[in-house]
Short mmCIF file of C-alpha atoms and ligand atoms in Angstrom, two decimals:
data_model
loop_
_atom_site.label_atom_id
_atom_site.label_comp_id
_atom_site.label_asym_id
_atom_site.label_seq_id
_atom_site.Cartn_x
_atom_site.Cartn_y
_atom_site.Cartn_z
CA MET A 25 95.62 123.35 80.42
CA ARG A 26 95.78 120.50 78.33
CA LYS A 27 94.52 119.59 74.82
CA ALA A 28 93.37 116.64 73.31
CA ALA A 29 95.23 113.79 74.64
CA ASP A 30 96.73 113.09 71.31
CA ASP A 31 98.02 116.63 70.00
CA ALA A 32 100.35 117.62 72.78
CA PHE A 33 103.53 117.18 73.83
CA ARG A 34 102.80 115.40 77.40
CA ASP A 35 104.87 116.17 80.46
CA GLU A 36 107.16 113.33 81.43
CA CYS A 37 107.24 113.19 85.16
CA GLY A 38 107.34 114.97 88.60
CA ILE A 39 109.46 114.09 91.57
CA PHE A 40 109.32 115.31 95.16
CA GLY A 41 111.46 114.74 98.24
CA ILE A 42 111.79 115.50 101.94
CA PHE A 43 114.33 114.51 104.68
CA GLY A 44 113.76 114.96 108.10
CA HIS A 45 110.22 115.96 108.68
CA LYS A 46 107.39 114.49 110.83
CA ASP A 47 105.02 114.95 108.21
CA SER A 48 106.81 113.83 105.50
CA SER A 49 104.33 111.60 103.73
CA ALA A 50 101.70 114.38 103.74
CA HIS A 51 103.89 117.04 102.60
CA THR A 52 105.04 114.59 99.63
CA ALA A 53 101.45 113.85 98.90
CA LEU A 54 100.59 117.71 98.73
CA GLY A 55 103.84 118.26 96.53
CA LEU A 56 102.54 115.60 94.27
CA HIS A 57 99.38 117.14 94.02
CA ALA A 58 101.22 120.37 92.78
CA LEU A 59 102.86 118.34 90.05
CA GLN A 60 100.24 116.56 88.86
CA HIS A 61 100.29 118.57 85.70
CA ARG A 62 103.60 116.61 85.10
CA GLY A 63 101.90 113.31 84.88
CA GLN A 64 98.55 112.08 85.25
CA GLU A 65 98.86 108.42 84.88
CA ALA A 66 100.09 107.33 88.10
CA ALA A 67 101.39 108.46 91.26
CA GLY A 68 103.51 106.71 94.36
CA ILE A 69 105.12 107.80 97.61
CA VAL A 70 107.74 105.60 99.49
CA SER A 71 108.60 106.43 103.03
CA PHE A 72 111.31 105.72 105.63
CA ASP A 73 110.50 105.65 109.23
CA GLY A 74 114.28 104.94 110.41
CA GLU A 75 113.57 100.83 110.49
CA GLN A 76 111.51 100.21 107.60
CA PHE A 77 110.39 101.28 104.01
CA HIS A 78 106.67 102.00 103.37
CA SER A 79 105.42 102.27 99.84
CA HIS A 80 102.15 103.12 98.34
CA ARG A 81 101.83 103.35 94.26
CA SER A 82 98.48 103.39 92.53
CA LEU A 83 97.47 104.12 88.95
CA GLY A 84 95.58 107.36 88.55
CA LEU A 85 95.55 111.14 90.04
CA VAL A 86 97.13 111.97 93.24
CA GLY A 87 94.06 113.01 95.00
CA ASP A 88 92.31 109.72 94.28
CA SER A 89 95.25 107.74 95.35
CA PHE A 90 96.32 109.64 98.70
CA ASN A 91 93.28 111.42 99.82
CA ARG A 92 92.75 108.77 102.72
CA ILE A 93 94.22 109.29 106.08
CA GLU A 94 94.91 105.62 106.46
CA VAL A 95 97.14 105.84 103.24
CA ILE A 96 99.10 108.85 104.52
CA GLU A 97 99.22 107.09 108.02
CA ARG A 98 100.52 103.99 106.93
CA LEU A 99 103.47 106.00 105.04
CA ARG A 100 105.50 106.47 108.31
CA GLY A 101 108.56 108.45 108.63
CA HIS A 102 110.63 111.35 108.68
CA SER A 103 111.57 111.01 105.17
CA ALA A 104 109.62 110.35 101.95
CA ILE A 105 109.96 110.59 98.35
CA GLY A 106 107.22 110.70 95.62
CA HIS A 107 106.41 110.38 91.90
CA VAL A 108 103.83 111.12 89.70
CA ARG A 109 103.92 109.82 86.17
CA TYR A 110 103.04 110.19 82.45
CA SER A 111 104.80 107.02 81.33
CA THR A 112 107.65 107.55 78.62
CA THR A 113 109.12 104.26 78.97
CA GLY A 114 107.44 101.15 79.75
CA GLU A 115 103.77 100.26 79.60
CA THR A 116 101.55 102.00 82.63
CA VAL A 117 101.40 99.29 84.90
CA LEU A 118 101.77 98.99 88.35
CA ARG A 119 105.22 97.41 88.46
CA ASN A 120 106.34 100.41 86.53
CA VAL A 121 104.86 103.20 88.88
CA GLN A 122 107.42 104.86 90.52
CA PRO A 123 109.38 105.12 93.02
CA LEU A 124 110.88 102.05 92.29
CA PHE A 125 112.36 100.60 95.70
CA ALA A 126 115.01 97.60 95.96
CA GLU A 127 116.52 95.97 98.81
CA PHE A 128 120.62 96.01 98.43
CA ASP A 129 123.52 94.56 100.52
CA PHE A 130 123.50 98.17 102.16
CA GLY A 131 119.69 98.63 102.83
CA GLY A 132 116.84 99.77 101.17
CA LEU A 133 116.81 102.42 98.11
CA ALA A 134 113.70 103.89 96.56
CA ILE A 135 114.33 105.76 93.45
CA ALA A 136 112.04 108.68 91.38
CA HIS A 137 113.03 109.22 88.02
CA ASN A 138 112.01 112.31 85.61
CA GLY A 139 113.48 111.79 82.17
CA ASN A 140 114.72 109.28 79.99
CA LEU A 141 118.15 107.17 79.74
CA THR A 142 118.88 107.43 75.67
CA ASN A 143 121.29 104.19 76.30
CA ALA A 144 118.67 102.23 78.15
CA TYR A 145 118.35 99.61 75.86
CA SER A 146 122.27 98.83 75.61
CA LEU A 147 122.46 98.96 79.38
CA ARG A 148 119.50 96.85 79.83
CA LYS A 149 120.74 94.20 77.32
CA GLU A 150 123.86 93.95 78.85
CA LEU A 151 122.54 93.67 82.27
CA VAL A 152 120.17 90.86 81.16
CA SER A 153 122.98 89.04 79.59
CA ARG A 154 124.66 89.21 82.99
CA GLY A 155 121.92 87.47 84.75
CA CYS A 156 119.88 90.46 85.98
CA ILE A 157 116.28 89.96 86.02
CA PHE A 158 113.96 92.70 85.52
CA GLN A 159 110.46 93.44 87.20
CA SER A 160 109.58 96.56 85.37
CA THR A 161 109.90 97.76 81.71
CA SER A 162 110.93 101.10 82.94
CA ASP A 163 114.49 102.56 82.12
CA THR A 164 114.55 103.72 85.83
CA GLU A 165 115.13 100.03 86.68
CA VAL A 166 118.46 99.84 84.62
CA ILE A 167 119.75 102.48 87.09
CA ILE A 168 118.74 100.12 90.03
CA HIS A 169 120.72 97.40 88.68
CA LEU A 170 123.67 99.32 87.64
CA ILE A 171 123.82 100.39 91.59
CA ALA A 172 123.20 96.82 92.81
CA ARG A 173 126.27 95.57 90.65
CA SER A 174 128.61 98.34 91.42
CA SER A 175 131.66 97.35 93.24
CA TYR A 176 132.32 100.55 94.77
CA GLY A 177 131.75 100.73 98.79
CA SER A 178 129.37 103.84 99.74
CA VAL A 179 125.75 104.26 98.49
CA VAL A 180 126.70 107.69 97.10
CA GLU A 181 129.75 106.27 95.22
CA ARG A 182 127.56 103.50 93.66
CA VAL A 183 124.77 105.57 92.56
CA ILE A 184 127.57 107.67 91.23
CA ASP A 185 129.24 104.81 89.12
CA ALA A 186 125.78 103.95 87.96
CA LEU A 187 124.80 107.36 86.53
CA LYS A 188 128.25 107.46 85.01
CA GLN A 189 127.02 104.61 82.49
CA ALA A 190 123.94 106.39 81.85
CA GLN A 191 123.09 108.73 79.38
CA GLY A 192 120.25 111.05 78.39
CA ALA A 193 118.21 113.19 80.77
CA TYR A 194 117.45 112.41 84.50
CA SER A 195 116.70 114.20 87.47
CA LEU A 196 116.40 111.96 90.50
CA VAL A 197 115.56 111.68 93.95
CA VAL A 198 116.66 108.58 95.87
CA LEU A 199 115.85 107.68 99.39
CA THR A 200 118.20 105.46 101.25
CA ASN A 201 118.41 104.23 105.07
CA ASP A 202 120.58 107.23 106.05
CA ALA A 203 119.94 109.90 103.36
CA MET A 204 117.99 111.68 100.31
CA ILE A 205 120.27 112.22 97.28
CA GLY A 206 119.09 114.42 94.50
CA VAL A 207 120.89 114.34 91.14
CA ARG A 208 120.74 116.34 87.94
CA ASP A 209 122.09 114.85 84.54
CA PRO A 210 125.39 116.84 83.24
CA SER A 211 123.56 118.61 80.94
CA GLY A 212 120.69 119.70 83.28
CA ILE A 213 117.97 118.96 80.41
CA ARG A 214 115.23 118.17 83.26
CA PRO A 215 114.47 120.34 86.35
CA LEU A 216 115.36 119.70 90.04
CA VAL A 217 114.90 122.38 92.85
CA LEU A 218 116.03 122.39 96.29
CA GLY A 219 113.61 124.04 99.16
CA GLU A 220 113.40 123.92 102.88
CA LEU A 221 110.55 123.71 104.95
CA GLU A 222 110.96 124.15 108.92
CA GLY A 223 114.79 123.10 108.77
CA ALA A 224 113.97 120.19 106.25
CA PRO A 225 115.53 120.03 103.02
CA LEU A 226 113.18 119.41 100.15
CA LEU A 227 113.68 118.45 96.60
CA ALA A 228 111.10 118.96 93.75
CA SER A 229 110.79 119.17 89.66
CA GLU A 230 109.33 122.77 90.24
CA SER A 231 109.08 125.24 92.93
CA CYS A 232 105.05 125.38 93.06
CA ALA A 233 105.51 122.10 95.07
CA PHE A 234 106.86 123.87 97.75
CA ASP A 235 104.70 126.92 97.67
CA ILE A 236 101.68 124.53 98.44
CA ILE A 237 103.17 123.54 101.49
CA GLY A 238 104.72 127.15 102.61
CA ALA A 239 108.21 125.95 101.82
CA ARG A 240 110.89 128.39 100.83
CA THR A 241 112.66 127.77 97.17
CA LEU A 242 116.49 127.79 97.99
CA ARG A 243 117.79 127.14 94.20
CA ASP A 244 117.98 125.00 91.16
CA LEU A 245 120.42 122.06 91.33
CA GLU A 246 123.25 122.82 88.62
CA ALA A 247 123.79 120.53 85.86
CA GLY A 248 125.56 117.63 87.07
CA GLU A 249 125.18 118.32 90.92
CA LEU A 250 124.60 115.45 92.98
CA VAL A 251 123.47 116.58 96.84
CA VAL A 252 123.55 114.26 99.65
CA ILE A 253 120.83 115.20 102.68
CA ASP A 254 121.49 113.49 105.72
CA ASN A 255 121.31 113.92 109.39
CA LYS A 256 125.09 115.83 109.21
CA GLY A 257 123.53 118.38 106.55
CA LEU A 258 123.56 119.00 102.64
CA GLU A 259 126.86 118.09 100.88
CA ASN A 260 127.06 119.03 96.90
CA LEU A 261 129.46 117.02 94.78
CA LYS A 262 129.99 117.65 90.91
CA PRO A 263 131.02 113.99 90.09
CA PHE A 264 130.45 113.85 86.41
CA PRO A 265 132.69 115.02 83.33
CA HIS A 266 131.57 118.99 82.56
CA ARG A 267 128.97 119.22 79.94
CA ASP A 268 127.34 122.50 78.88
CA LYS A 269 123.84 123.04 80.54
CA ARG A 270 121.04 122.47 78.03
CA PHE A 271 117.92 123.06 79.88
CA CYS A 272 114.73 121.81 78.30
CA ILE A 273 113.24 125.14 76.55
CA PHE A 274 109.80 123.37 76.25
CA GLU A 275 109.35 124.00 80.11
CA PHE A 276 108.87 127.62 79.71
CA ILE A 277 106.84 127.07 76.85
CA TYR A 278 104.39 124.39 78.17
CA PHE A 279 105.43 121.85 80.72
CA ALA A 280 106.13 123.70 84.03
CA ARG A 281 103.11 125.46 85.92
CA PRO A 282 103.25 128.98 85.18
CA ASP A 283 103.26 130.24 88.80
CA SER A 284 106.56 128.24 89.17
CA ILE A 285 110.28 129.63 89.25
CA VAL A 286 112.24 127.48 87.03
CA GLU A 287 115.91 128.19 86.41
CA GLY A 288 115.49 131.45 88.22
CA THR A 289 112.76 132.66 85.99
CA ASN A 290 109.15 132.72 86.56
CA VAL A 291 107.35 130.68 83.94
CA TYR A 292 104.28 133.04 83.17
CA GLU A 293 106.59 136.00 82.83
CA ALA A 294 108.60 134.00 80.44
CA ARG A 295 105.58 132.98 78.59
CA LYS A 296 104.24 136.60 78.32
CA ARG A 297 107.62 137.95 76.81
CA ILE A 298 107.29 134.99 74.18
CA GLY A 299 104.06 136.50 73.33
CA VAL A 300 105.77 139.77 72.88
CA GLU A 301 108.51 138.65 70.52
CA LEU A 302 106.17 136.54 68.66
CA ALA A 303 103.94 140.02 68.01
CA ARG A 304 107.11 141.62 67.05
CA GLU A 305 107.98 138.97 64.45
CA ASN A 306 104.48 138.36 63.03
CA GLY A 307 102.23 141.24 63.60
CA VAL A 308 99.00 141.28 61.45
CA GLU A 309 96.29 143.42 61.15
CA ALA A 310 93.47 142.26 63.40
CA ASP A 311 90.71 143.31 65.94
CA LEU A 312 91.25 140.80 68.65
CA VAL A 313 93.78 138.42 70.23
CA VAL A 314 92.11 135.27 71.36
CA PRO A 315 93.92 132.71 73.37
CA ILE A 316 93.57 129.14 73.19
CA PRO A 317 92.99 128.09 76.51
CA ASP A 318 94.56 127.14 79.01
CA SER A 319 98.26 127.36 77.53
CA GLY A 320 97.94 129.87 74.98
CA ILE A 321 96.81 132.70 77.58
CA PRO A 322 99.98 133.88 78.81
CA GLY A 323 101.45 134.17 75.30
CA ALA A 324 98.40 135.99 74.03
CA ILE A 325 98.77 138.55 76.65
CA GLY A 326 102.05 139.27 75.62
CA TYR A 327 101.12 139.37 72.06
CA ALA A 328 98.03 141.55 72.62
CA ALA A 329 99.82 144.07 74.72
CA GLU A 330 102.78 144.50 72.26
CA ALA A 331 100.46 144.58 69.15
CA LYS A 332 98.07 147.20 70.92
CA LEU A 333 95.21 144.96 70.20
CA PRO A 334 92.24 143.83 72.87
CA PHE A 335 92.58 140.75 74.63
CA GLU A 336 89.38 138.77 74.70
CA LEU A 337 88.44 135.00 75.81
CA GLY A 338 86.89 134.18 72.64
CA ILE A 339 87.25 130.32 73.33
CA ILE A 340 86.03 129.04 76.61
CA ARG A 341 87.38 125.96 78.10
CA ASN A 342 85.17 123.40 79.85
CA HIS A 343 87.36 122.59 82.95
CA TYR A 344 85.17 119.56 84.15
CA VAL A 345 86.11 117.16 81.10
CA GLY A 346 88.36 114.31 82.46
CA ARG A 347 90.99 112.95 80.50
CA THR A 348 89.36 109.43 80.10
CA PHE A 349 86.30 110.97 78.55
CA ILE A 350 88.50 111.30 75.23
CA GLU A 351 88.20 108.00 73.35
CA PRO A 352 90.93 107.38 70.79
CA THR A 353 88.63 107.09 67.63
CA ASP A 354 88.61 109.75 64.90
CA GLN A 355 84.92 110.62 65.72
CA ILE A 356 85.23 110.93 69.43
CA ARG A 357 88.35 113.27 69.28
CA HIS A 358 86.49 115.53 67.18
CA LEU A 359 83.70 115.40 69.67
CA GLY A 360 86.57 115.79 72.43
CA VAL A 361 87.76 119.01 71.31
CA ARG A 362 83.93 120.51 71.15
CA LEU A 363 83.42 119.32 74.74
CA LYS A 364 86.47 120.92 75.83
CA HIS A 365 86.41 124.10 74.11
CA SER A 366 83.45 126.15 72.85
CA ALA A 367 83.61 129.50 70.98
CA ASN A 368 82.34 132.60 72.46
CA GLN A 369 80.24 133.70 68.95
CA GLY A 370 79.17 137.25 70.96
CA THR A 371 83.11 138.31 70.96
CA LEU A 372 84.37 136.47 67.78
CA ASP A 373 81.36 137.49 65.17
CA GLY A 374 82.49 139.62 62.50
CA LYS A 375 86.12 139.96 63.69
CA ARG A 376 89.47 139.46 62.48
CA VAL A 377 90.89 137.21 65.05
CA VAL A 378 94.52 136.57 66.02
CA LEU A 379 94.66 132.94 67.55
CA VAL A 380 97.49 132.27 70.05
CA ASP A 381 98.52 128.88 70.88
CA ASP A 382 101.82 127.45 72.72
CA SER A 383 102.72 124.93 69.97
CA ILE A 384 101.58 122.62 67.27
CA VAL A 385 102.24 118.88 67.52
CA ARG A 386 99.76 117.02 65.16
CA GLY A 387 97.67 119.92 64.44
CA THR A 388 94.15 118.01 65.13
CA THR A 389 93.06 120.12 68.02
CA SER A 390 94.25 123.40 66.18
CA THR A 391 92.02 122.42 62.95
CA LYS A 392 88.80 121.75 65.20
CA ILE A 393 89.28 125.06 66.90
CA VAL A 394 89.90 127.07 63.94
CA GLU A 395 86.57 125.54 62.28
CA MET A 396 84.72 126.30 65.67
CA VAL A 397 85.97 129.87 65.34
CA ARG A 398 84.60 130.48 62.26
CA ASN A 399 81.44 129.03 62.60
CA ALA A 400 81.18 131.47 65.70
CA GLY A 401 81.42 134.14 62.49
CA ALA A 402 85.02 135.05 62.59
CA ARG A 403 85.46 137.07 59.35
CA GLU A 404 89.56 136.36 59.52
CA VAL A 405 91.66 133.85 61.59
CA HIS A 406 95.25 134.19 61.99
CA MET A 407 96.94 131.76 64.19
CA ARG A 408 100.14 132.57 65.94
CA ILE A 409 102.38 129.72 67.80
CA ALA A 410 104.45 130.91 71.02
CA SER A 411 107.18 128.30 69.90
CA PRO A 412 109.20 127.33 66.84
CA PRO A 413 107.55 124.59 64.49
CA ILE A 414 108.13 121.40 66.22
CA THR A 415 110.15 119.04 63.65
CA HIS A 416 111.54 116.44 65.92
CA SER A 417 110.47 113.85 68.82
CA CYS A 418 111.69 114.27 72.12
CA PHE A 419 114.02 111.42 73.40
CA TYR A 420 114.65 112.99 76.93
CA GLY A 421 111.55 112.03 78.66
CA VAL A 422 108.66 113.61 76.87
CA ASP A 423 105.79 111.84 75.49
CA THR A 424 106.04 112.91 71.72
CA PRO A 425 104.58 111.23 68.49
CA ASP A 426 106.89 109.60 65.87
CA ARG A 427 108.40 112.39 63.83
CA ALA A 428 106.28 111.68 60.82
CA LYS A 429 103.41 112.59 62.81
CA LEU A 430 104.48 116.09 63.67
CA LEU A 431 102.83 118.24 61.36
CA ALA A 432 105.64 120.61 61.16
CA SER A 433 107.98 117.59 60.00
CA GLN A 434 105.79 117.02 56.99
CA HIS A 435 104.63 120.28 55.87
CA ASP A 436 106.02 123.80 55.66
CA VAL A 437 104.29 127.02 57.39
CA GLU A 438 102.22 127.59 54.03
CA GLY A 439 101.23 123.83 53.91
CA MET A 440 100.17 123.86 57.77
CA ALA A 441 98.21 127.07 57.13
CA ARG A 442 96.09 125.20 54.46
CA LEU A 443 95.57 122.08 56.49
CA ILE A 444 94.63 123.72 59.75
CA GLY A 445 92.22 126.30 57.74
CA VAL A 446 93.72 129.75 58.64
CA ASP A 447 94.07 132.91 56.85
CA SER A 448 97.77 132.60 57.88
CA LEU A 449 100.16 130.83 60.54
CA ALA A 450 103.40 132.10 62.11
CA PHE A 451 105.78 130.86 64.54
CA ILE A 452 108.12 132.44 66.70
CA SER A 453 111.51 131.67 65.55
CA ILE A 454 114.37 130.04 67.30
CA ASP A 455 116.20 133.21 67.81
CA GLY A 456 113.04 135.08 68.89
CA LEU A 457 112.49 132.46 71.50
CA TYR A 458 115.91 132.65 72.72
CA ARG A 459 115.30 136.69 73.06
CA ALA A 460 112.23 136.13 75.12
CA MET A 461 114.83 134.27 77.28
CA GLY A 462 116.81 137.28 77.88
CA LEU A 463 119.57 135.92 75.31
CA ARG A 464 120.48 137.33 72.03
CA GLY A 465 119.38 134.38 69.92
CA ARG A 466 120.40 131.12 69.28
CA ASP A 467 123.05 131.97 66.72
CA ALA A 468 124.57 134.74 68.70
CA GLU A 469 125.64 132.32 71.44
CA ARG A 470 126.12 128.58 72.07
CA PRO A 471 122.75 127.07 72.59
CA GLN A 472 121.90 127.59 76.19
CA TYR A 473 118.86 125.09 76.21
CA CYS A 474 117.99 121.75 74.59
CA ASP A 475 115.72 123.10 71.64
CA ALA A 476 116.18 119.60 69.64
CA CYS A 477 112.42 119.46 68.96
CA PHE A 478 112.66 122.57 67.06
CA SER A 479 116.47 122.41 65.65
CA GLY A 480 117.28 118.77 65.59
CA ASP A 481 120.39 119.58 67.61
CA TYR A 482 120.01 116.70 70.31
CA PRO A 483 122.67 117.88 73.06
CA VAL A 484 123.11 114.29 74.46
CA PRO A 485 123.74 111.18 72.11
CA LEU A 486 120.66 109.03 71.04
CA ALA A 487 122.50 105.75 71.79
CA ASP A 488 119.72 103.61 71.48
CA CYS A 489 117.06 105.62 69.60
CA ASN A 490 116.48 106.19 66.00
CA ALA A 491 115.56 110.20 65.47
CA GLU A 492 113.16 109.08 62.68
CA SER A 493 111.15 106.61 64.61
CA THR A 494 109.54 106.41 67.90
CA PRO A 495 110.95 108.17 71.20
CA ASN A 496 109.91 105.53 73.26
CA GLN A 497 112.24 102.58 72.74
CA LEU A 498 112.43 100.64 75.58
CA SER A 499 108.65 99.76 75.72
CA LEU A 500 109.34 98.51 72.13
CA LEU A 501 112.01 96.18 73.37
CA ASP A 502 109.76 94.28 76.27
CA ASP A 503 109.78 91.18 74.02
CA GLN A 504 113.47 91.19 72.82
CA VAL A 505 115.17 91.26 76.36
FE1 LIG B 628 112.74 119.77 75.77
FE2 LIG B 628 112.09 119.56 73.11
FE3 LIG B 628 114.69 119.11 74.43
FE4 LIG B 628 112.84 117.25 74.71
S1 LIG B 628 113.75 117.85 72.62
S2 LIG B 628 114.02 117.98 76.24
S3 LIG B 628 110.99 118.79 74.86
S4 LIG B 628 113.73 121.16 74.24
#
């Protein structure tokens, strides 16, 4: 479902936790496998057996790191948390791979984080000036030091105290000697779902991680909700000052797996509805609707149904091309797109084609695909995009290029169409996107989602970040603190 490595918003991270189950580590490994689309650079699991914590963290895919029974058997215990990572802060080295673990005066604590703290630099600088020594360059370690320095008595109070100082986006799963804690930031930007397997509570970024192990999805954690799961049961708290919920709308466009239920909505159905709205707003005379696979498929199905045009697989994706195959030179990038996609000439020759994709980031993939479709004989190529133009970077845990490298930040729609080489180009509007999500439109109501990458309206202040520059602030600061 991925595009060329440099030309997509890349998922942030996926987290998973299970408390009180005999097969906790095996289930965590399976849950992480289902969340692999959220991060492919590293994976880790920390388990607790009642006396000791056990950890295995590794670069690479879940299937490569947790495919041996000895690894799972070493991760003993009735509780475990796990993490798949695509780095958004900190370089990808083993010391940054999560879950992070530390010994405190109260015992051990492991933490898995999905999101990005926007004031991590200030916090880290202050902590370093007070003598804290950091092992990693990850913003998650800031939370660990804030917990360590908190003067509150219980672990839960110390976690709350730490998070009250943090700004930005975070969904966390924390494992201690006695409990598993799950928490979402007050704006609920990143997802976190509660589930249950044979009486054991579960937490995960997406419900697809529960489906793979036959578990039940119970509900999303609310924005700003913290749950404490221990032998006594589940307690839920709302410890943070209220903020309006602003869940990441891009989860529906691209990040989440289509079979997940996110915020009570089936992602695949949401993507089809976006395609329907896209067709209503931006219809064009054509013969075929063709998705750019895989992420453009649900939108194209919705578009074709609404436009009453045939849906055809005019571009075939090769699923056996690994990420590492694509080297970062312009020449190989060009080759990379051809390796991943090929045009189906028998379908496209002589046709007026509507190409549907989920988004345009830099535009390099789109340009190559349009060229390929034209070379296959398409008479006209119209591109329809199932998201509004991405004009701003994300600072909330998603890997995005600097703003200046986003095609839509530099060109208007006509300019983009010229560069990509299409006969016409159109995007769904922000209002259309909100309508597809069952609302009347962004302007009709207060924004219900984070849509900052389309609107520039950042729901949480960018304390240490410059909206015009790189989103990955902390990684730039390694030499400074
Ligand atoms: Fe999601 Fe975009 Fe907001 Fe980032 S800026 S959280 S990708 S909607």
